[in-house]
Amino acid sequence: PPLKEEYAKFFKMLKMGIPTGAVRQALQKEGMDPNIIDMDPEKSYASQVKEEDVDMDTDPPLKEEYAKFFKMLKMGIPTGAVRQALQKEGMDPNIIDMDPEKSYASQVKEEDVDMDTDPPLKEEY
């Protein structure tokens, strides 16, 4: 079925002049792919997604392992504070920018993984 049927309310928001960012946020809030608004509403989702985009993700979704942090965001705690909490626990602070329904591995490209080859910021004596 065309996207306009399933996502009619979001395409209507765009027609009414609501900013793209706000529509993306509304899609995310409802657990949907925010990139839908960049697609043609007359075509189906499957016809517009490349096969490599739809991967067979067998790892658990982020929402399971990082539930505490996604809950903090839902409760209205500022993004910066949640990033700091992630760092404090030794986790990647960029997790909050990812889709909680997908696994970490499916959202991180190999080149994105930080290979720390720089000298330490502080010399230890």
Tab-separated table of N, CA and C in Angstrom:
chain	number	residue	atom	x	y	z
A	1	PRO	N	0.836	-1.198	0.000
A	1	PRO	CA	0.000	0.000	0.000
A	1	PRO	C	0.880	1.261	0.000
A	2	PRO	N	0.403	2.314	-0.607
A	2	PRO	CA	1.184	3.554	-0.630
A	2	PRO	C	1.377	4.109	0.783
A	3	LEU	N	2.467	4.821	0.954
A	3	LEU	CA	2.772	5.411	2.266
A	3	LEU	C	1.680	6.366	2.731
A	4	LYS	N	1.050	7.051	1.783
A	4	LYS	CA	0.068	8.069	2.163
A	4	LYS	C	-1.095	7.496	2.974
A	5	GLU	N	-1.361	6.192	2.821
A	5	GLU	CA	-2.448	5.582	3.593
A	5	GLU	C	-2.053	5.394	5.052
A	6	GLU	N	-0.898	4.769	5.258
A	6	GLU	CA	-0.461	4.444	6.614
A	6	GLU	C	0.050	5.667	7.379
A	7	TYR	N	0.645	6.613	6.656
A	7	TYR	CA	1.265	7.774	7.300
A	7	TYR	C	0.553	9.075	6.924
A	8	ALA	N	-0.724	8.993	6.636
A	8	ALA	CA	-1.497	10.139	6.162
A	8	ALA	C	-1.386	11.343	7.095
A	9	LYS	N	-1.456	11.100	8.377
A	9	LYS	CA	-1.451	12.216	9.324
A	9	LYS	C	-0.133	12.994	9.260
A	10	PHE	N	0.970	12.291	8.997
A	10	PHE	CA	2.278	12.954	8.952
A	10	PHE	C	2.462	13.743	7.664
A	11	PHE	N	1.971	13.201	6.544
A	11	PHE	CA	2.060	13.929	5.284
A	11	PHE	C	1.138	15.149	5.325
A	12	LYS	N	0.029	15.028	6.047
A	12	LYS	CA	-0.884	16.170	6.202
A	12	LYS	C	-0.206	17.273	7.035
A	13	MET	N	0.550	16.857	8.055
A	13	MET	CA	1.284	17.831	8.877
A	13	MET	C	2.230	18.643	7.994
A	14	LEU	N	2.913	17.962	7.063
A	14	LEU	CA	3.837	18.648	6.159
A	14	LEU	C	3.087	19.611	5.243
A	15	LYS	N	1.934	19.164	4.719
A	15	LYS	CA	1.128	20.022	3.840
A	15	LYS	C	0.651	21.276	4.563
A	16	MET	N	0.406	21.147	5.861
A	16	MET	CA	-0.084	22.276	6.650
A	16	MET	C	1.033	23.254	7.000
A	17	GLY	N	2.272	22.902	6.643
A	17	GLY	CA	3.386	23.813	6.886
A	17	GLY	C	4.139	23.574	8.181
A	18	ILE	N	3.867	22.481	8.835
A	18	ILE	CA	4.600	22.156	10.061
A	18	ILE	C	6.031	21.807	9.666
A	19	PRO	N	7.028	22.343	10.376
A	19	PRO	CA	8.429	22.101	10.013
A	19	PRO	C	8.774	20.611	9.954
A	20	THR	N	9.659	20.290	9.027
A	20	THR	CA	10.087	18.909	8.811
A	20	THR	C	10.605	18.273	10.098
A	21	GLY	N	11.394	19.026	10.867
A	21	GLY	CA	11.938	18.510	12.116
A	21	GLY	C	10.853	18.091	13.098
A	22	ALA	N	9.792	18.864	13.153
A	22	ALA	CA	8.688	18.548	14.063
A	22	ALA	C	7.964	17.272	13.617
A	23	VAL	N	7.824	17.107	12.307
A	23	VAL	CA	7.164	15.903	11.783
A	23	VAL	C	8.044	14.680	12.037
A	24	ARG	N	9.364	14.846	11.851
A	24	ARG	CA	10.287	13.742	12.137
A	24	ARG	C	10.168	13.330	13.611
A	25	GLN	N	10.108	14.320	14.481
A	25	GLN	CA	10.011	14.037	15.913
A	25	GLN	C	8.704	13.313	16.228
A	26	ALA	N	7.625	13.713	15.575
A	26	ALA	CA	6.334	13.056	15.793
A	26	ALA	C	6.395	11.594	15.341
A	27	LEU	N	7.065	11.358	14.219
A	27	LEU	CA	7.222	9.980	13.739
A	27	LEU	C	8.025	9.149	14.734
A	28	GLN	N	9.120	9.723	15.232
A	28	GLN	CA	9.952	9.003	16.207
A	28	GLN	C	9.181	8.720	17.477
A	29	LYS	N	8.412	9.704	17.909
A	29	LYS	CA	7.646	9.561	19.144
A	29	LYS	C	6.675	8.379	19.057
A	30	GLU	N	6.167	8.138	17.845
A	30	GLU	CA	5.240	7.025	17.645
A	30	GLU	C	5.954	5.742	17.237
A	31	GLY	N	7.295	5.770	17.301
A	31	GLY	CA	8.074	4.569	17.014
A	31	GLY	C	8.185	4.233	15.541
A	32	MET	N	8.072	5.248	14.697
A	32	MET	CA	8.145	5.028	13.255
A	32	MET	C	9.429	5.620	12.694
A	33	ASP	N	9.780	5.202	11.503
A	33	ASP	CA	10.985	5.675	10.824
A	33	ASP	C	10.807	7.137	10.414
A	34	PRO	N	11.629	8.063	10.967
A	34	PRO	CA	11.480	9.479	10.627
A	34	PRO	C	11.856	9.797	9.179
A	35	ASN	N	12.530	8.882	8.503
A	35	ASN	CA	12.909	9.117	7.105
A	35	ASN	C	11.746	8.925	6.141
A	36	ILE	N	10.598	8.516	6.656
A	36	ILE	CA	9.398	8.331	5.842
A	36	ILE	C	9.052	9.623	5.114
A	37	ILE	N	9.247	10.762	5.765
A	37	ILE	CA	8.825	12.021	5.153
A	37	ILE	C	9.658	12.400	3.937
A	38	ASP	N	10.804	11.751	3.754
A	38	ASP	CA	11.632	12.005	2.577
A	38	ASP	C	11.223	11.121	1.399
A	39	MET	N	10.277	10.225	1.628
A	39	MET	CA	9.877	9.274	0.596
A	39	MET	C	8.640	9.761	-0.149
A	40	ASP	N	8.368	9.115	-1.279
A	40	ASP	CA	7.208	9.434	-2.111
A	40	ASP	C	5.964	8.800	-1.487
A	41	PRO	N	4.984	9.616	-1.094
A	41	PRO	CA	3.785	9.066	-0.433
A	41	PRO	C	2.931	8.195	-1.351
A	42	GLU	N	3.145	8.274	-2.660
A	42	GLU	CA	2.354	7.492	-3.604
A	42	GLU	C	2.881	6.071	-3.774
A	43	LYS	N	4.115	5.810	-3.303
A	43	LYS	CA	4.721	4.483	-3.455
A	43	LYS	C	4.749	3.764	-2.115
A	44	SER	N	4.917	2.446	-2.165
A	44	SER	CA	4.973	1.665	-0.932
A	44	SER	C	6.341	1.820	-0.270
A	45	TYR	N	6.384	1.520	1.012
A	45	TYR	CA	7.638	1.607	1.768
A	45	TYR	C	8.671	0.639	1.204
A	46	ALA	N	8.248	-0.597	0.954
A	46	ALA	CA	9.163	-1.637	0.481
A	46	ALA	C	9.813	-1.258	-0.846
A	47	SER	N	9.078	-0.568	-1.710
A	47	SER	CA	9.637	-0.208	-3.014
A	47	SER	C	10.658	0.920	-2.916
A	48	GLN	N	10.698	1.606	-1.781
A	48	GLN	CA	11.593	2.748	-1.640
A	48	GLN	C	12.790	2.485	-0.733
A	49	VAL	N	12.820	1.321	-0.125
A	49	VAL	CA	13.917	0.977	0.770
A	49	VAL	C	14.838	0.001	0.057
A	50	LYS	N	16.129	0.313	0.064
A	50	LYS	CA	17.108	-0.578	-0.550
A	50	LYS	C	17.218	-1.847	0.291
A	51	GLU	N	17.565	-2.945	-0.359
A	51	GLU	CA	17.703	-4.215	0.358
A	51	GLU	C	18.755	-4.133	1.450
A	52	GLU	N	19.830	-3.394	1.199
A	52	GLU	CA	20.883	-3.304	2.201
A	52	GLU	C	20.436	-2.508	3.427
A	53	ASP	N	19.405	-1.649	3.245
A	53	ASP	CA	18.878	-0.911	4.390
A	53	ASP	C	18.072	-1.814	5.314
A	54	VAL	N	17.467	-2.831	4.744
A	54	VAL	CA	16.675	-3.769	5.534
A	54	VAL	C	17.577	-4.966	5.820
A	55	ASP	N	18.264	-4.922	6.936
A	55	ASP	CA	19.186	-6.011	7.251
A	55	ASP	C	18.554	-6.981	8.244
A	56	MET	N	19.129	-8.136	8.302
A	56	MET	CA	18.641	-9.151	9.216
A	56	MET	C	19.333	-8.933	10.560
A	57	ASP	N	18.758	-8.098	11.361
A	57	ASP	CA	19.337	-7.707	12.639
A	57	ASP	C	18.947	-8.729	13.705
A	58	THR	N	19.939	-9.458	14.201
A	58	THR	CA	19.646	-10.483	15.195
A	58	THR	C	20.027	-10.055	16.609
A	59	ASP	N	20.735	-8.933	16.742
A	59	ASP	CA	21.103	-8.429	18.061
A	59	ASP	C	19.883	-7.799	18.731
A	60	PRO	N	19.885	-7.721	20.069
A	60	PRO	CA	18.737	-7.114	20.750
A	60	PRO	C	18.669	-5.614	20.468
A	61	PRO	N	17.461	-5.053	20.442
A	61	PRO	CA	17.334	-3.617	20.196
A	61	PRO	C	17.941	-2.802	21.340
A	62	LEU	N	18.317	-1.583	21.017
A	62	LEU	CA	18.923	-0.695	22.010
A	62	LEU	C	18.008	-0.468	23.209
A	63	LYS	N	16.702	-0.450	22.961
A	63	LYS	CA	15.771	-0.132	24.041
A	63	LYS	C	15.861	-1.110	25.205
A	64	GLU	N	16.332	-2.321	24.938
A	64	GLU	CA	16.460	-3.293	26.024
A	64	GLU	C	17.662	-2.973	26.914
A	65	GLU	N	18.812	-2.781	26.280
A	65	GLU	CA	20.043	-2.561	27.030
A	65	GLU	C	20.134	-1.146	27.616
A	66	TYR	N	19.537	-0.177	26.934
A	66	TYR	CA	19.658	1.216	27.346
A	66	TYR	C	18.311	1.816	27.750
A	67	ALA	N	17.405	0.988	28.219
A	67	ALA	CA	16.048	1.423	28.567
A	67	ALA	C	16.063	2.604	29.527
A	68	LYS	N	16.950	2.545	30.487
A	68	LYS	CA	17.039	3.602	31.501
A	68	LYS	C	17.265	4.977	30.852
A	69	PHE	N	18.117	5.015	29.842
A	69	PHE	CA	18.469	6.288	29.218
A	69	PHE	C	17.359	6.797	28.291
A	70	PHE	N	16.710	5.873	27.575
A	70	PHE	CA	15.609	6.297	26.723
A	70	PHE	C	14.430	6.766	27.580
A	71	LYS	N	14.278	6.173	28.749
A	71	LYS	CA	13.225	6.603	29.671
A	71	LYS	C	13.524	8.014	30.184
A	72	MET	N	14.815	8.289	30.439
A	72	MET	CA	15.208	9.625	30.891
A	72	MET	C	14.787	10.669	29.851
A	73	LEU	N	15.007	10.357	28.563
A	73	LEU	CA	14.624	11.282	27.494
A	73	LEU	C	13.111	11.470	27.449
A	74	LYS	N	12.366	10.363	27.591
A	74	LYS	CA	10.906	10.448	27.570
A	74	LYS	C	10.379	11.306	28.709
A	75	MET	N	11.098	11.280	29.842
A	75	MET	CA	10.671	12.043	31.013
A	75	MET	C	11.009	13.528	30.873
A	76	GLY	N	11.709	13.882	29.787
A	76	GLY	CA	12.000	15.289	29.540
A	76	GLY	C	13.358	15.749	30.045
A	77	ILE	N	14.190	14.833	30.467
A	77	ILE	CA	15.536	15.203	30.915
A	77	ILE	C	16.322	15.656	29.683
A	78	PRO	N	17.029	16.777	29.780
A	78	PRO	CA	17.751	17.304	28.625
A	78	PRO	C	18.731	16.289	28.028
A	79	THR	N	18.858	16.357	26.711
A	79	THR	CA	19.727	15.446	25.972
A	79	THR	C	21.151	15.471	26.521
A	80	GLY	N	21.652	16.652	26.827
A	80	GLY	CA	23.013	16.781	27.356
A	80	GLY	C	23.202	16.018	28.652
A	81	ALA	N	22.203	16.051	29.504
A	81	ALA	CA	22.288	15.340	30.782
A	81	ALA	C	22.287	13.830	30.566
A	82	VAL	N	21.507	13.376	29.593
A	82	VAL	CA	21.460	11.940	29.297
A	82	VAL	C	22.793	11.495	28.687
A	83	ARG	N	23.359	12.328	27.812
A	83	ARG	CA	24.679	12.024	27.233
A	83	ARG	C	25.718	11.888	28.353
A	84	GLN	N	25.664	12.809	29.293
A	84	GLN	CA	26.619	12.794	30.404
A	84	GLN	C	26.451	11.524	31.242
A	85	ALA	N	25.210	11.115	31.462
A	85	ALA	CA	24.952	9.897	32.232
A	85	ALA	C	25.511	8.674	31.495
A	86	LEU	N	25.357	8.663	30.176
A	86	LEU	CA	25.913	7.557	29.382
A	86	LEU	C	27.432	7.529	29.494
A	87	GLN	N	28.060	8.690	29.379
A	87	GLN	CA	29.520	8.769	29.483
A	87	GLN	C	29.986	8.327	30.862
A	88	LYS	N	29.254	8.743	31.869
A	88	LYS	CA	29.616	8.411	33.251
A	88	LYS	C	29.643	6.889	33.461
A	89	GLU	N	28.760	6.191	32.744
A	89	GLU	CA	28.704	4.733	32.856
A	89	GLU	C	29.576	4.035	31.809
A	90	GLY	N	30.382	4.836	31.096
A	90	GLY	CA	31.316	4.270	30.126
A	90	GLY	C	30.673	3.795	28.837
A	91	MET	N	29.553	4.400	28.475
A	91	MET	CA	28.835	3.993	27.269
A	91	MET	C	28.917	5.085	26.209
A	92	ASP	N	28.613	4.736	24.979
A	92	ASP	CA	28.645	5.666	23.862
A	92	ASP	C	27.502	6.678	24.000
A	93	PRO	N	27.802	7.976	24.164
A	93	PRO	CA	26.741	8.965	24.324
A	93	PRO	C	25.917	9.193	23.063
A	94	ASN	N	26.400	8.730	21.918
A	94	ASN	CA	25.656	8.897	20.666
A	94	ASN	C	24.485	7.930	20.550
A	95	ILE	N	24.352	7.058	21.522
A	95	ILE	CA	23.261	6.078	21.505
A	95	ILE	C	21.910	6.771	21.520
A	96	ILE	N	21.815	7.901	22.174
A	96	ILE	CA	20.511	8.562	22.260
A	96	ILE	C	20.061	9.134	20.922
A	97	ASP	N	20.954	9.224	19.941
A	97	ASP	CA	20.578	9.695	18.610
A	97	ASP	C	20.150	8.541	17.704
A	98	MET	N	20.224	7.326	18.214
A	98	MET	CA	19.916	6.137	17.414
A	98	MET	C	18.481	5.676	17.639
A	99	ASP	N	18.049	4.781	16.776
A	99	ASP	CA	16.708	4.210	16.858
A	99	ASP	C	16.699	3.125	17.934
A	100	PRO	N	15.901	3.302	19.003
A	100	PRO	CA	15.888	2.314	20.087
A	100	PRO	C	15.329	0.956	19.670
A	101	GLU	N	14.662	0.889	18.524
A	101	GLU	CA	14.072	-0.365	18.061
A	101	GLU	C	15.092	-1.244	17.339
A	102	LYS	N	16.252	-0.679	16.980
A	102	LYS	CA	17.275	-1.434	16.256
A	102	LYS	C	18.470	-1.683	17.165
A	103	SER	N	19.298	-2.629	16.790
A	103	SER	CA	20.483	-2.930	17.601
A	103	SER	C	21.577	-1.907	17.341
A	104	TYR	N	22.518	-1.836	18.259
A	104	TYR	CA	23.663	-0.930	18.137
A	104	TYR	C	24.480	-1.284	16.900
A	105	ALA	N	24.741	-2.575	16.712
A	105	ALA	CA	25.578	-3.028	15.596
A	105	ALA	C	24.985	-2.649	14.246
A	106	SER	N	23.680	-2.658	14.129
A	106	SER	CA	23.051	-2.350	12.849
A	106	SER	C	23.094	-0.857	12.532
A	107	GLN	N	23.390	-0.034	13.530
A	107	GLN	CA	23.371	1.410	13.323
A	107	GLN	C	24.749	2.054	13.307
A	108	VAL	N	25.773	1.277	13.587
A	108	VAL	CA	27.125	1.821	13.619
A	108	VAL	C	27.917	1.222	12.470
A	109	LYS	N	28.468	2.101	11.633
A	109	LYS	CA	29.315	1.630	10.538
A	109	LYS	C	30.699	1.372	11.107
A	110	GLU	N	31.445	0.509	10.459
A	110	GLU	CA	32.785	0.185	10.947
A	110	GLU	C	33.655	1.421	11.051
A	111	GLU	N	33.520	2.352	10.074
A	111	GLU	CA	34.371	3.543	10.126
A	111	GLU	C	33.965	4.496	11.248
A	112	ASP	N	32.716	4.335	11.760
A	112	ASP	CA	32.264	5.182	12.861
A	112	ASP	C	32.846	4.759	14.203
A	113	VAL	N	33.260	3.518	14.306
A	113	VAL	CA	33.792	3.015	15.564
A	113	VAL	C	35.110	3.716	15.840
A	114	ASP	N	35.217	4.308	17.002
A	114	ASP	CA	36.374	5.120	17.352
A	114	ASP	C	37.581	4.233	17.643
A	115	MET	N	38.567	4.361	16.797
A	115	MET	CA	39.825	3.655	17.005
A	115	MET	C	40.790	4.682	17.582
A	116	ASP	N	40.932	4.720	18.868
A	116	ASP	CA	41.716	5.746	19.535
A	116	ASP	C	43.206	5.490	19.340
A	117	THR	N	43.772	6.242	18.406
A	117	THR	CA	45.198	6.117	18.135
A	117	THR	C	45.936	7.383	18.509
A	118	ASP	N	45.195	8.367	18.993
A	118	ASP	CA	45.800	9.631	19.389
A	118	ASP	C	46.503	9.470	20.720
A	119	PRO	N	47.480	10.362	21.008
A	119	PRO	CA	48.121	10.306	22.312
A	119	PRO	C	47.125	10.689	23.404
A	120	PRO	N	47.350	10.266	24.622
A	120	PRO	CA	46.419	10.617	25.705
A	120	PRO	C	46.392	12.121	25.924
A	121	LEU	N	45.240	12.603	26.351
A	121	LEU	CA	45.114	14.028	26.608
A	121	LEU	C	45.928	14.466	27.802
A	122	LYS	N	46.101	13.566	28.715
A	122	LYS	CA	46.834	13.894	29.943
A	122	LYS	C	47.921	12.833	30.134
A	123	GLU	N	49.116	13.281	30.329
A	123	GLU	CA	50.217	12.330	30.571
A	123	GLU	C	50.098	11.779	31.987
A	124	GLU	N	50.205	10.481	32.113
A	124	GLU	CA	50.152	9.872	33.437
A	124	GLU	C	51.582	9.590	33.876
A	125	TYR	N	51.925	9.980	35.094
A	125	TYR	CA	53.288	9.813	35.600
A	125	TYR	C	53.344	8.706	36.610
